[in-house]
Short mmCIF file of C-alpha atoms in Angstrom, two decimals:
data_model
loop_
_atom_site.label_atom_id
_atom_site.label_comp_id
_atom_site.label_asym_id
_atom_site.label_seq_id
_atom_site.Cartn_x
_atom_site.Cartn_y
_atom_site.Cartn_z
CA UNK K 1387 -9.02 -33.10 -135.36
CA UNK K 1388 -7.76 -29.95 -133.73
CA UNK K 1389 -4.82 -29.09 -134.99
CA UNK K 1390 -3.20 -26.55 -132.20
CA UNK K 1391 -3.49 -29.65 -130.04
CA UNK K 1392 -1.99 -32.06 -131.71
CA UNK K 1393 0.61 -30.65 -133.41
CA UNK K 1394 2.78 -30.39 -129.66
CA UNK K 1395 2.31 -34.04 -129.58
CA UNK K 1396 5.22 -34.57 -131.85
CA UNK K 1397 7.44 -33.20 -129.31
CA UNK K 1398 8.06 -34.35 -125.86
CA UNK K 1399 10.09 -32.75 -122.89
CA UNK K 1400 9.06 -33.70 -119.64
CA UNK K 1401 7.22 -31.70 -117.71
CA UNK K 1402 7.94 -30.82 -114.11
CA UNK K 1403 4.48 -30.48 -112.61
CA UNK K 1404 4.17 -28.90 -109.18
CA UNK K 1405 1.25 -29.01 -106.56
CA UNK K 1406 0.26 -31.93 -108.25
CA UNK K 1407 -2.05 -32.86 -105.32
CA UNK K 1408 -2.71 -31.07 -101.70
CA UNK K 1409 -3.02 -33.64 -99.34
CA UNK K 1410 0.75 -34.92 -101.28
CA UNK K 1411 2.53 -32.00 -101.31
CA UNK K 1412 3.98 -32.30 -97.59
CA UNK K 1413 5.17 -35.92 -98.62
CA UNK K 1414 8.66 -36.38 -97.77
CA UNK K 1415 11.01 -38.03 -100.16
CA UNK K 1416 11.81 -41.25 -98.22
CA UNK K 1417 8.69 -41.46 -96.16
CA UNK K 1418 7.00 -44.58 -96.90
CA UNK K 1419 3.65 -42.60 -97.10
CA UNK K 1420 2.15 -44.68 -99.74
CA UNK K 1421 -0.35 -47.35 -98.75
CA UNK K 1422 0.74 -51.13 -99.93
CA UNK K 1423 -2.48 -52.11 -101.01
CA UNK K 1424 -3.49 -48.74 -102.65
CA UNK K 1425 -0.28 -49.05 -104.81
CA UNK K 1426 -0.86 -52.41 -105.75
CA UNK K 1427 -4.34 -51.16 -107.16
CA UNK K 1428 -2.70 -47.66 -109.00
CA UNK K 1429 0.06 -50.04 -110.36
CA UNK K 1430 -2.62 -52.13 -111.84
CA UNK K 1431 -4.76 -49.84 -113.04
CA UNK K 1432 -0.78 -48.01 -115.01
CA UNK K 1433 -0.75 -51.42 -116.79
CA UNK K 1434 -4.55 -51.41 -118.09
CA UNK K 1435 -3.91 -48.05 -118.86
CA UNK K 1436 -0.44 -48.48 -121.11
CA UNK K 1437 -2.04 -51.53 -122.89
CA UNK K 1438 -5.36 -49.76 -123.78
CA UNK K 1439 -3.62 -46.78 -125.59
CA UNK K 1440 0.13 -47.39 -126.45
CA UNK K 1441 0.35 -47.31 -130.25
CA UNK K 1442 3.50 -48.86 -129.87
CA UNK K 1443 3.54 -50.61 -126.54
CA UNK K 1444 5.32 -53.91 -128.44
CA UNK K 1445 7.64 -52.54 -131.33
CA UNK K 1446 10.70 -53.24 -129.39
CA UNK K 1447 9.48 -55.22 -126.41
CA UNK K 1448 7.07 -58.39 -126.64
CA UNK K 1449 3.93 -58.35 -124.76
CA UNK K 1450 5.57 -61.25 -122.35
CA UNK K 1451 8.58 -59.62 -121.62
CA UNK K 1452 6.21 -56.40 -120.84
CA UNK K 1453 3.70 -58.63 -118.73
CA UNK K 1454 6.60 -60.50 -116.67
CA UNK K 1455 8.15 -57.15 -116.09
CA UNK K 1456 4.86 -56.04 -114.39
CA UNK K 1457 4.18 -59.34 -112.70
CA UNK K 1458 7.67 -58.97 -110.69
CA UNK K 1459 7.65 -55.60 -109.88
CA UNK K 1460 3.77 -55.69 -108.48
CA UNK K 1461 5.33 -58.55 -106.87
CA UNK K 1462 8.33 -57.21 -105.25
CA UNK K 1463 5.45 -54.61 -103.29
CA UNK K 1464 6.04 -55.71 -100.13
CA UNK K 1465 5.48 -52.89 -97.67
CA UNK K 1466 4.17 -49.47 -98.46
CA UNK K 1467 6.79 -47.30 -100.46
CA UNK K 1468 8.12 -43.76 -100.74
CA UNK K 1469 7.82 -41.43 -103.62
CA UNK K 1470 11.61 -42.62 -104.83
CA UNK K 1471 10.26 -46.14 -104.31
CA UNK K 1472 7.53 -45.65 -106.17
CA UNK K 1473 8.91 -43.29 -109.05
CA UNK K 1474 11.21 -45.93 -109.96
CA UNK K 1475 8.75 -48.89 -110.05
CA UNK K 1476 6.45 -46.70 -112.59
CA UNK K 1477 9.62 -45.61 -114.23
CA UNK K 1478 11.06 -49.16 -114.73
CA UNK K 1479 7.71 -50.40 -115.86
CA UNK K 1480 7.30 -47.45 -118.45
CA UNK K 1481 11.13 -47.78 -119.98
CA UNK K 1482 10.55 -51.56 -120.67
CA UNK K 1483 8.46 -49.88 -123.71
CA UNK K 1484 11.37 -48.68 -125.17
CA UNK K 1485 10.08 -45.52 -126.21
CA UNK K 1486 11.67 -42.48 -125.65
CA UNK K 1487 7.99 -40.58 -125.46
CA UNK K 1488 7.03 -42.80 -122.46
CA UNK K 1489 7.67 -42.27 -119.15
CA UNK K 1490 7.23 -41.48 -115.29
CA UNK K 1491 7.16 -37.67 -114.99
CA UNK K 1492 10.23 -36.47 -112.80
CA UNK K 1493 8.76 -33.05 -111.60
CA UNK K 1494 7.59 -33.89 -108.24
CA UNK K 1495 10.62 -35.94 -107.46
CA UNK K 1496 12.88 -32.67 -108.52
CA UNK K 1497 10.73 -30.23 -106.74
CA UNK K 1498 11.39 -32.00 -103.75
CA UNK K 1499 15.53 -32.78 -104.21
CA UNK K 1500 16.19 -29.12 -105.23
CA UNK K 1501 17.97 -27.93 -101.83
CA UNK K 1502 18.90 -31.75 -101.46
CA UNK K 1503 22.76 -32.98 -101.83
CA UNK K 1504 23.25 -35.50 -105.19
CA UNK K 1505 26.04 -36.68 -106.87
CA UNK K 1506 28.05 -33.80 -108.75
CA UNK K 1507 28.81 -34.72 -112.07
CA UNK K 1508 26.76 -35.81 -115.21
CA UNK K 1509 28.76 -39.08 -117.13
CA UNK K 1510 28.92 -39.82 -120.57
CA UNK K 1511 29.41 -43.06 -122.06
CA UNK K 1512 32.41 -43.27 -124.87
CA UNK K 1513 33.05 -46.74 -126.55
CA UNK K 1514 31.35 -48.63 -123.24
CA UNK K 1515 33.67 -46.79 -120.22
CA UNK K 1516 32.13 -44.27 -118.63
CA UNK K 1517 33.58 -40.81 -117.92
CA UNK K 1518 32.81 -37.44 -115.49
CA UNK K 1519 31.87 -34.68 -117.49
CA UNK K 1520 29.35 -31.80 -116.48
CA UNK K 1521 29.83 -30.47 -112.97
CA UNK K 1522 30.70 -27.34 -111.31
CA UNK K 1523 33.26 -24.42 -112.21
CA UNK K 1524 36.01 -25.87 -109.59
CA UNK K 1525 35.34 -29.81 -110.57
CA UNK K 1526 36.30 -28.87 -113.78
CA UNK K 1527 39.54 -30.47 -113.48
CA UNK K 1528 37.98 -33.98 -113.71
CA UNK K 1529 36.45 -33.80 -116.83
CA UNK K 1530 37.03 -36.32 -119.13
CA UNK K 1531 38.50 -38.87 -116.21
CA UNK K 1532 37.32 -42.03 -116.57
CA UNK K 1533 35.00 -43.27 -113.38
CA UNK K 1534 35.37 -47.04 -112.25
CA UNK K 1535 33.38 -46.96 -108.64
CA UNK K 1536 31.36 -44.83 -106.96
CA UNK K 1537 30.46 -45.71 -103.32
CA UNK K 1538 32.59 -48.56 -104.08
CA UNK K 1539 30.09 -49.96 -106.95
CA UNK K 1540 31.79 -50.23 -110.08
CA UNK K 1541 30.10 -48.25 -112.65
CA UNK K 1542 29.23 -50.88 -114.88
CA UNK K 1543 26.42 -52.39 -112.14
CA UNK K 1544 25.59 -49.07 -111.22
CA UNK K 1545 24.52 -47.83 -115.02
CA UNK K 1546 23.15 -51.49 -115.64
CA UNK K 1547 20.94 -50.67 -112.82
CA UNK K 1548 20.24 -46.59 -113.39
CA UNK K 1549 19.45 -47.95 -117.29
CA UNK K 1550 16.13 -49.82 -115.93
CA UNK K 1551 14.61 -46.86 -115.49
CA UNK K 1552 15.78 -44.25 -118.29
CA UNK K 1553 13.76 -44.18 -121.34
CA UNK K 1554 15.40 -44.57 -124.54
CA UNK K 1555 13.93 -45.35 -128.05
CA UNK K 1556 14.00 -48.65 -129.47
CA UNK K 1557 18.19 -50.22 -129.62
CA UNK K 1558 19.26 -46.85 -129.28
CA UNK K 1559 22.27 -46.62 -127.22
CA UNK K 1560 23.67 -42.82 -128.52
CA UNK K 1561 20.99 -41.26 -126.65
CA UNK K 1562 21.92 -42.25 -123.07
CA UNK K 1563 24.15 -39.65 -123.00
CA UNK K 1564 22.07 -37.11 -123.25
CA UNK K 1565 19.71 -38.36 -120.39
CA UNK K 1566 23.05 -38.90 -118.59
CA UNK K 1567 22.95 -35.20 -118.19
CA UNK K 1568 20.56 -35.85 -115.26
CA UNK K 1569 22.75 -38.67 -114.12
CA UNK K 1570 22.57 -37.00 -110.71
CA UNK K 1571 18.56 -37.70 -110.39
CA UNK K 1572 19.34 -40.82 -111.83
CA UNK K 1573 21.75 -41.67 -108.99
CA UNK K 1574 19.39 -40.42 -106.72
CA UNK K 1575 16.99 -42.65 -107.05
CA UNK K 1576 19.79 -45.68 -107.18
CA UNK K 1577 21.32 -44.45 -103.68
CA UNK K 1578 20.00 -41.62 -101.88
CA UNK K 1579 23.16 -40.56 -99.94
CA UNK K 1580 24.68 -37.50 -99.60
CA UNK K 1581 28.27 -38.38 -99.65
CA UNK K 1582 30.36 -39.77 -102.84
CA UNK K 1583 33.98 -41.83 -102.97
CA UNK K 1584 34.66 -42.08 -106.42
CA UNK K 1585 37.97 -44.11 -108.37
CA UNK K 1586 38.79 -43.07 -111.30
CA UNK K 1587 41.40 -43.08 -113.48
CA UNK K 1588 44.05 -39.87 -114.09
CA UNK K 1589 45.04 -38.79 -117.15
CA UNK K 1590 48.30 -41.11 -116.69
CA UNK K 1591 46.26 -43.76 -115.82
CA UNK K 1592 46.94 -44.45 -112.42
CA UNK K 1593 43.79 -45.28 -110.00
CA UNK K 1594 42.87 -42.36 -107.60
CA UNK K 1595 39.82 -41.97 -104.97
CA UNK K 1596 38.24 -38.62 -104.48
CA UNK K 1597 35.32 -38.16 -101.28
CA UNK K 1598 32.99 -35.50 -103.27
CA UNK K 1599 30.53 -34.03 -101.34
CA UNK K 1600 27.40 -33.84 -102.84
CA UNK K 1601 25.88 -30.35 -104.56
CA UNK K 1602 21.89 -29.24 -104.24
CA UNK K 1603 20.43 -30.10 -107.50
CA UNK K 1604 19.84 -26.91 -108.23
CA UNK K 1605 22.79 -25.25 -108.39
CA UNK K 1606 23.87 -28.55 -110.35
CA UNK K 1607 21.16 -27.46 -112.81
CA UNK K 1608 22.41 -24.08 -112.74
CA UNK K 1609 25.88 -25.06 -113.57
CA UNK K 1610 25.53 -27.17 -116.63
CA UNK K 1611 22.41 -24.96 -118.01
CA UNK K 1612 23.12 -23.44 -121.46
CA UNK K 1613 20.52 -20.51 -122.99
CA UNK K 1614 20.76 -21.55 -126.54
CA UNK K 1615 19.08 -19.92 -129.58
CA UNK K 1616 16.49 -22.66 -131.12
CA UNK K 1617 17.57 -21.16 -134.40
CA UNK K 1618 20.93 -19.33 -135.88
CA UNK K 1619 22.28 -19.03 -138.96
CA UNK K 1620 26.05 -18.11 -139.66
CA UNK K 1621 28.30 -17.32 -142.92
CA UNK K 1622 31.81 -18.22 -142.19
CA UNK K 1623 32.47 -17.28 -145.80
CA UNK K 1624 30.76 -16.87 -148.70
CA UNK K 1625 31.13 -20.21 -149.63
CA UNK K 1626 30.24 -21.93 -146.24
CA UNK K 1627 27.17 -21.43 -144.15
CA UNK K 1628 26.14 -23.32 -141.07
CA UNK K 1629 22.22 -23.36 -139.90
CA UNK K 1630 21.50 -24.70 -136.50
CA UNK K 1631 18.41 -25.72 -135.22
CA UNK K 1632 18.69 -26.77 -131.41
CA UNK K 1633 14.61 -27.21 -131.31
CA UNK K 1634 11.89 -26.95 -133.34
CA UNK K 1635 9.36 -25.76 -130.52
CA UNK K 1636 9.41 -22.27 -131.59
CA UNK K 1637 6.87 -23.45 -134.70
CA UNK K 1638 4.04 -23.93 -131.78
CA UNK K 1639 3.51 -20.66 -131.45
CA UNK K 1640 2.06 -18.69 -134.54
CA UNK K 1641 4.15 -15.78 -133.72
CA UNK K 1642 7.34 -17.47 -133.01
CA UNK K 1643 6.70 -19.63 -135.94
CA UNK K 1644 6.82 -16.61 -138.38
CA UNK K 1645 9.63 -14.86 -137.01
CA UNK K 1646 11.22 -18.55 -137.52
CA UNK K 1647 10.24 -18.78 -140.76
CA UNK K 1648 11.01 -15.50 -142.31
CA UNK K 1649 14.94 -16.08 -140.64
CA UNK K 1650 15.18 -18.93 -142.66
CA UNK K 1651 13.65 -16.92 -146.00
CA UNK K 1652 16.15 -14.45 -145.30
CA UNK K 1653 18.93 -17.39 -145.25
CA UNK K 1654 18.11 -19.32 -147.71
CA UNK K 1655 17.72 -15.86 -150.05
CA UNK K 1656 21.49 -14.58 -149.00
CA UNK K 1657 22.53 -18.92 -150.28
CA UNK K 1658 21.03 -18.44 -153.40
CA UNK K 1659 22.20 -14.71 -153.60
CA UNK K 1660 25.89 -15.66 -152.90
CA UNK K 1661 25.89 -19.37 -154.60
CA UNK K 1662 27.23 -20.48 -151.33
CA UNK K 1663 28.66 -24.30 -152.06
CA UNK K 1664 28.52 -25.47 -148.28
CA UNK K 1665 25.89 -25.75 -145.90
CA UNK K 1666 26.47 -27.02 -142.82
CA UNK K 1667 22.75 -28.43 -140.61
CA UNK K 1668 23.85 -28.92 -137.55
CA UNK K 1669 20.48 -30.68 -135.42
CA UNK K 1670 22.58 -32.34 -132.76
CA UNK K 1671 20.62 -32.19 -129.59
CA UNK K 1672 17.45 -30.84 -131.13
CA UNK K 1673 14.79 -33.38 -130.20
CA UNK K 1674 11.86 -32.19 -131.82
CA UNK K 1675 8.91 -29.81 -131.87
CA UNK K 1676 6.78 -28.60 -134.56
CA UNK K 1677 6.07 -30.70 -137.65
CA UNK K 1678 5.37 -27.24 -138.85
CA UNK K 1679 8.86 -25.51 -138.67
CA UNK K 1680 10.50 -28.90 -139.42
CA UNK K 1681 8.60 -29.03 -142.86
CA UNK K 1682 9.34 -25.24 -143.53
CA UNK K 1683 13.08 -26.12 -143.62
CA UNK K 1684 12.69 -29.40 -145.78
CA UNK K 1685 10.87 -27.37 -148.28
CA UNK K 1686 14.18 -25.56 -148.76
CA UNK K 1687 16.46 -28.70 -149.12
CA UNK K 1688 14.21 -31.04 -151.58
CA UNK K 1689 14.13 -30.29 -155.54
CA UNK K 1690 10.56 -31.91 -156.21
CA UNK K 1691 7.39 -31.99 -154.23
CA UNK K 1692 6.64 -34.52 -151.79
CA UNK K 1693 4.85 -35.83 -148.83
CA UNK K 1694 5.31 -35.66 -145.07
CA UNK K 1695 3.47 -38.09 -143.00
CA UNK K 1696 1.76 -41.83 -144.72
CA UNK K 1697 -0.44 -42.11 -141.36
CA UNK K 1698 -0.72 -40.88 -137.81
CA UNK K 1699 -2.84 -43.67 -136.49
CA UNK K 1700 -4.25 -45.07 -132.98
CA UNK K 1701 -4.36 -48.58 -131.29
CA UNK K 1702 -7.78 -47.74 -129.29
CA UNK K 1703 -11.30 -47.24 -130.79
CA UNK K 1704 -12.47 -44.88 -128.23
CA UNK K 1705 -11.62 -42.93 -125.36
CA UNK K 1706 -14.32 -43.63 -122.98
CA UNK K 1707 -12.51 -46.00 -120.40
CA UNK K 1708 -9.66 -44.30 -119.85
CA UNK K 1709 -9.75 -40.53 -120.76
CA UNK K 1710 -10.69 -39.70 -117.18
CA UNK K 1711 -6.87 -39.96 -116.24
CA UNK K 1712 -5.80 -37.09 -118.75
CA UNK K 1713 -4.10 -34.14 -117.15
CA UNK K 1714 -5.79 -32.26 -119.40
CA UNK K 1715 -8.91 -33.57 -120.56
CA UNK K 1716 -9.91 -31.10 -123.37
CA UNK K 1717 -6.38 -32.68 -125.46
CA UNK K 1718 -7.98 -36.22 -125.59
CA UNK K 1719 -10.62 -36.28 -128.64
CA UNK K 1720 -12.54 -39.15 -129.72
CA UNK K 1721 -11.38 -40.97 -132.84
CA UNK K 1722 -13.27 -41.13 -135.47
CA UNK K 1723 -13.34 -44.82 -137.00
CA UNK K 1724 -15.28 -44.51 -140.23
CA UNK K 1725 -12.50 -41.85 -140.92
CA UNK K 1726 -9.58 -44.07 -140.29
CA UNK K 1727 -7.96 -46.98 -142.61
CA UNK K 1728 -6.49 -50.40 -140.59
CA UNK K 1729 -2.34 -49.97 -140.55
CA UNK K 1730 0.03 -51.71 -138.69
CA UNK K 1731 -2.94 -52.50 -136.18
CA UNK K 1732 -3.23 -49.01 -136.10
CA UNK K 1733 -7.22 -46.91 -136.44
CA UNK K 1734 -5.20 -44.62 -139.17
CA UNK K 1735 -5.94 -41.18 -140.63
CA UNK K 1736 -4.14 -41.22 -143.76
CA UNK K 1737 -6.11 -37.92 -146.11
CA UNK K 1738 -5.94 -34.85 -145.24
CA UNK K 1739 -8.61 -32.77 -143.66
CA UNK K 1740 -9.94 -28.50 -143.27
CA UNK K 1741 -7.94 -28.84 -140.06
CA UNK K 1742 -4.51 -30.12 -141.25
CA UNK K 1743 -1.93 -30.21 -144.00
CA UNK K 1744 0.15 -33.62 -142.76
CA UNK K 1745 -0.99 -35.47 -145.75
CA UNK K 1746 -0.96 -33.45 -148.56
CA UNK K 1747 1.05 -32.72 -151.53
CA UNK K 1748 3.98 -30.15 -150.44
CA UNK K 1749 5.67 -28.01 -152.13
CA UNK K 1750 8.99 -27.37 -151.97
CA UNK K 1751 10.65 -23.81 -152.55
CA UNK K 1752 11.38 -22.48 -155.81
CA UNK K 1753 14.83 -20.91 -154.42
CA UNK K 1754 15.53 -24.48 -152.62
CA UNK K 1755 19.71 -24.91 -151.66
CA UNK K 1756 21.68 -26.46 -154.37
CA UNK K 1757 24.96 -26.85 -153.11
CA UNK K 1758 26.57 -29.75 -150.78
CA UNK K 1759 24.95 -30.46 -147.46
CA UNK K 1760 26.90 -31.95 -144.24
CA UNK K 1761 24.59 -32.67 -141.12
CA UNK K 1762 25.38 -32.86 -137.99
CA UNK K 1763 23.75 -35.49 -135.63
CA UNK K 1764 24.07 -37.45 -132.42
CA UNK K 1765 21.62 -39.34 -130.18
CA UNK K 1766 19.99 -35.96 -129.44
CA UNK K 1767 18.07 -35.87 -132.58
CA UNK K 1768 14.83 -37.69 -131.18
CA UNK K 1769 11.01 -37.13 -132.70
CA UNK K 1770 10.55 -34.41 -135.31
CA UNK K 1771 14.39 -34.21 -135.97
CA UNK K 1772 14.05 -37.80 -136.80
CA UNK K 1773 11.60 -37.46 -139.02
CA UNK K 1774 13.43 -34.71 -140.76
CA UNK K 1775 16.35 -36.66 -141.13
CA UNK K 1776 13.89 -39.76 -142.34
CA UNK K 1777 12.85 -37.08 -145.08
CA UNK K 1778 16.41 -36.23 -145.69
CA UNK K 1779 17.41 -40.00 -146.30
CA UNK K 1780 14.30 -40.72 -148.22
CA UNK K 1781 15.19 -37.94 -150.82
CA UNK K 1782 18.70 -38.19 -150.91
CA UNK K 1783 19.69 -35.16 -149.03
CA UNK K 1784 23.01 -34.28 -147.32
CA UNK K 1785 25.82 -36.41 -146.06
CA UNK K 1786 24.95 -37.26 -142.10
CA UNK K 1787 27.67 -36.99 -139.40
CA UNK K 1788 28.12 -37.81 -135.97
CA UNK K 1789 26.68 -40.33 -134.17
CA UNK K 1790 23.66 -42.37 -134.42
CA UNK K 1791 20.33 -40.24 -133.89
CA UNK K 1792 17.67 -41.36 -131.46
CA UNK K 1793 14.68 -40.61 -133.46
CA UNK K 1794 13.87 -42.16 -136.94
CA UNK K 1795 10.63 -42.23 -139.53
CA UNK K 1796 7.93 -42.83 -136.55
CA UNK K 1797 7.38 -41.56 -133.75
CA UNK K 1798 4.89 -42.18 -130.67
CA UNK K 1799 3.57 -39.01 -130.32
CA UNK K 1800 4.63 -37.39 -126.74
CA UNK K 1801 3.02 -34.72 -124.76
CA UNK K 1802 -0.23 -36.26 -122.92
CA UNK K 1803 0.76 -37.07 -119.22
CA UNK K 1804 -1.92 -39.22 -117.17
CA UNK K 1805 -2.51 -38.59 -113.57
CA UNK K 1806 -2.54 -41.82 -111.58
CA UNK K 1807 -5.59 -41.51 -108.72
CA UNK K 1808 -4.00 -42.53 -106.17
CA UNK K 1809 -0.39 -41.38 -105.56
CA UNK K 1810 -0.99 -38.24 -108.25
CA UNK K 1811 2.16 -40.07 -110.00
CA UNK K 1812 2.11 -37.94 -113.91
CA UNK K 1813 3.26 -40.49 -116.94
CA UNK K 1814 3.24 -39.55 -120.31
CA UNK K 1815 2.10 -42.57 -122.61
CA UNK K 1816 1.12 -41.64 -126.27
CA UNK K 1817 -1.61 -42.24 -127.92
CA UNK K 1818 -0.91 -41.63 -131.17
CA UNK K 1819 1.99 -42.79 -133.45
CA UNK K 1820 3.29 -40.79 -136.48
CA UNK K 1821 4.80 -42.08 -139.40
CA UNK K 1822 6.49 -40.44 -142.55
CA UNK K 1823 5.64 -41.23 -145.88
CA UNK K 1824 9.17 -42.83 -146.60
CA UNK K 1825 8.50 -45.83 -148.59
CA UNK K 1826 12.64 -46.80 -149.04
CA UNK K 1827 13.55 -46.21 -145.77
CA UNK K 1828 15.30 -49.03 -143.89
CA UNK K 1829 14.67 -49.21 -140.34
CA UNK K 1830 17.41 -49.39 -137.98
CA UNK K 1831 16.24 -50.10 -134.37
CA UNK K 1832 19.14 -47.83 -133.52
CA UNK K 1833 18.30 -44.64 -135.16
CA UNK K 1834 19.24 -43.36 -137.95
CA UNK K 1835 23.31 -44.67 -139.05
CA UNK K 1836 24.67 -41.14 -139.93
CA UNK K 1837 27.14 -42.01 -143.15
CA UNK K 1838 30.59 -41.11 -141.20
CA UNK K 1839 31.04 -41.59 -137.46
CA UNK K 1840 32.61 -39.40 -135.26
CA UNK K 1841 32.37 -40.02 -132.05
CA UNK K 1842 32.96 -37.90 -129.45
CA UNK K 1843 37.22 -38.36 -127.21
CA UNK K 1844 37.69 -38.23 -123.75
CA UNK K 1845 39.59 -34.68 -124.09
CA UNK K 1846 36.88 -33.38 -125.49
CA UNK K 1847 34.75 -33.24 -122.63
CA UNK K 1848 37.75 -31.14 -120.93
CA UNK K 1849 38.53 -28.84 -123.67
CA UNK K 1850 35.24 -28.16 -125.02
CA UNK K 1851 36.42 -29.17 -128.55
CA UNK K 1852 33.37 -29.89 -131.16
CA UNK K 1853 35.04 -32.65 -133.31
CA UNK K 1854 32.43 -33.30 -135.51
CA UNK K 1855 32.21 -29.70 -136.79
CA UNK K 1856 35.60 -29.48 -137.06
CA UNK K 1857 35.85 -32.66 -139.19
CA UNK K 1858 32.78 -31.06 -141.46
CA UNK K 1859 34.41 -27.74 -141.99
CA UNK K 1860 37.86 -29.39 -143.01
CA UNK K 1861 35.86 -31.49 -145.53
#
């Protein structure tokens, strides 16, 4: 197997695909310019598709629940639909999976709200109320204030409804926040209008109602946008370091990889140099990337060789009905059977090959840290973080803080999107699932339990105020 292809698997962002199709591109977002009948086809042909090659289509939803979820929305096609119509029929069907690697591709949708008016603020969820957070410089003010309507729908029935349609991994519930962030595509799609009353609640408590206009989706994006560093390393003293690793995608590249990899040499050198005691990993938000980079961090935190992945394995036997809907047609390879071992009701490759190092024997780095390890986590952590911290529980490794993560010992490997005939609609279903060679680990369908939570306060979200950091660094 080709190893520069599947290695990107293991991460998933989605992708927002433009020109996707000529004769579409002119489609308006409300126009109902999709034929009934042809949808009803597409839609049919989504569900063949998802149950021919979804490693794990049923791990957290039963093949009835998924088949009466299909049967009622192909049902509820009554008329021909719009794009937003459409988008979150797809989207719905896709999140009933439960797997945060699955899902209806947003990039057409967004290309088409940029310059459009949506709601202004991201939420996030703290102990089941729902607050404003992210928005402009000059909304600012209302960070942190609870929301209980907008447009006169309490909150609760509007997120029951948005949640159809969000992919999230398994019982994880830490994660929605950070979809949240693009609560106002969410909301979009729930109610396209341009125009917002919203009751919240002061800081005193009293009940207040605010008319917000809405704010193009772009300079939304703009606002809330962060350029972060995927890797940076800090002393605060001699005796306290912190390493953070917002994303492991810069191990694709060869180049980046190395320039990656000698940062951390030179880290982990200047800890053993100094006999710093405390090291602080803080992976909150990072939701994957390279097995590669991930691995060439581990090596410095275990004492004793070990293993990395038991299997990467998948459901189908070959490719030949269905790899005519790939985006990209040169990333789908045929699977080799007489290679692969029965797991799970998975085709499995389990031994390592010329092309790959997954499975063997690695060593871990003569100058590996000694001293205590905090790590930072929160429902951000999703696919190659979680296996890292799968690694890091398996051995014994650190003290986890923060909140539940969102990805665990598996994953379902992300990063092939499908291209639906008809409507040119992209999903990304996996076709492969990945799992670490963790023989004690105890699943939680949550994530992974870090060992103290600290969840995040309301005041937070107006100040700014990282309170799991400051909790580790008083420790």
């Amino acid at each position: 197997m080709n190893l520069k292809i599947l290695l990107p698997l293991l991460f998933f962002t989605v992708n927002f695909t433009f020109g996707q199709n000529a004769a579409l591109k002119n489609q308006g977002l409300l126009d109902k310019s999709l034929k009934k009948d042809s949808v009803i086809a597409e839609f049919s042909e989504l569900y063949h598709l998802t149950n021919a090659i979804h490693p794990g289509q049923f791990m957290f939803c039963s093949k009835n629940e998924f088949d009466q979820t299909y049967s009622s929305l192909k049902n509820s096609i009554k008329t021909d639909l719009s794009l937003v119509e459409y988008y979150k029929l797809t989207a719905t069907l896709m999140a009933k999976i439960k797997d945060g690697h699955t899902a209806t591709d947003r990039g057409r949708i967004i290309g088409l709200l940029n310059d459009r008016l949506v709601f202004p603020f991201s939420i996030y969820k703290i102990k089941d109320k729902y607050y404003l957070d992210q928005s402009s410089p000059e909304n600012k003010e209302y960070a942190g204030l609870r929301v209980l309507k907008i447009n006169g729908k309490d909150i609760n029935t509007v997120v029951n409804e948005i949640q159809q349609y969000i992919h999230l991994e398994g019982r994880n519930e830490t994660g929605l926040n950070m979809r949240f962030s693009n609560f106002p595509f969410y909301y979009f799609i729930y109610n396209q209008t341009e125009k917002f009353d919203i009751e919240y609640e002061d800081r005193n408590h009293h009940k207040l109602k605010y008319t917000f206009k809405g704010m193009p989706l772009k300079e939304y994006t703009s606002n809330i946008s962060k350029k972060t560093e995927p890797l940076t390393t800090e002393f605060k003293t001699d005796d306290l370091a912190i390493l953070k690793f917002r994303s492991f995608e810069n191990g694709y590249n060869e180049s980046d990889r190395k320039v990656a990899e000698k940062q951390l040499d030179r880290f982990f050198s200047q800890l053993d140099s100094l006999k710093t005691k405390n090291l602080i990993i803080d992976l909150r938000d990072n939701s994957g990337g390279s097995a590669d980079i991930a691995n060439y961090l581990f090596s410095y935190l275990n004492s004793t060789p070990y293993y990395y992945f038991d299997y990467r394995g998948a459901k189908y036997k070959s490719v030949k009905e269905w790899k005519h809907y790939a985006q990209y047609l040169d990333n789908i390879e045929e699977i080799n059977v007489n290679e692969t071992k029965l797991k799970d009701g998975l085709n499995c490759y389990t031994e390592a090959n010329s092309t790959d190092w997954w499975f063997e024997l690695q060593q871990n780095k003569p100058n590996f840290y000694k001293g205590k390890i905090s790590v930072l986590i929160n429902g951000g952590c999703f696919s190659t973080t979680g296996h890292l911290l799968a690694l890091m529980r398996e051995h014994k490794i650190g003290k986890f803080y923060g909140e539940y993560s969102q990805g665990s010992n598996y994953s379902n490997a992300g990063g092939q999107a499908f291209v639906l005939p008809y409507s040119k609609t992209l999903v990304w279903i996996p076709t492969f699932q990945y799992r670490m060679r963790t023989p004690h680990f105890i699943n939680d369908p949550k994530g992974i339990k870090p060992d103290v939570e600290i969840p995040s306060q309301t005041d937070d979200l107006r100040t700014g105020f990282d309170r799991q950091m400051d909790f580790v660094m008083k420790q």
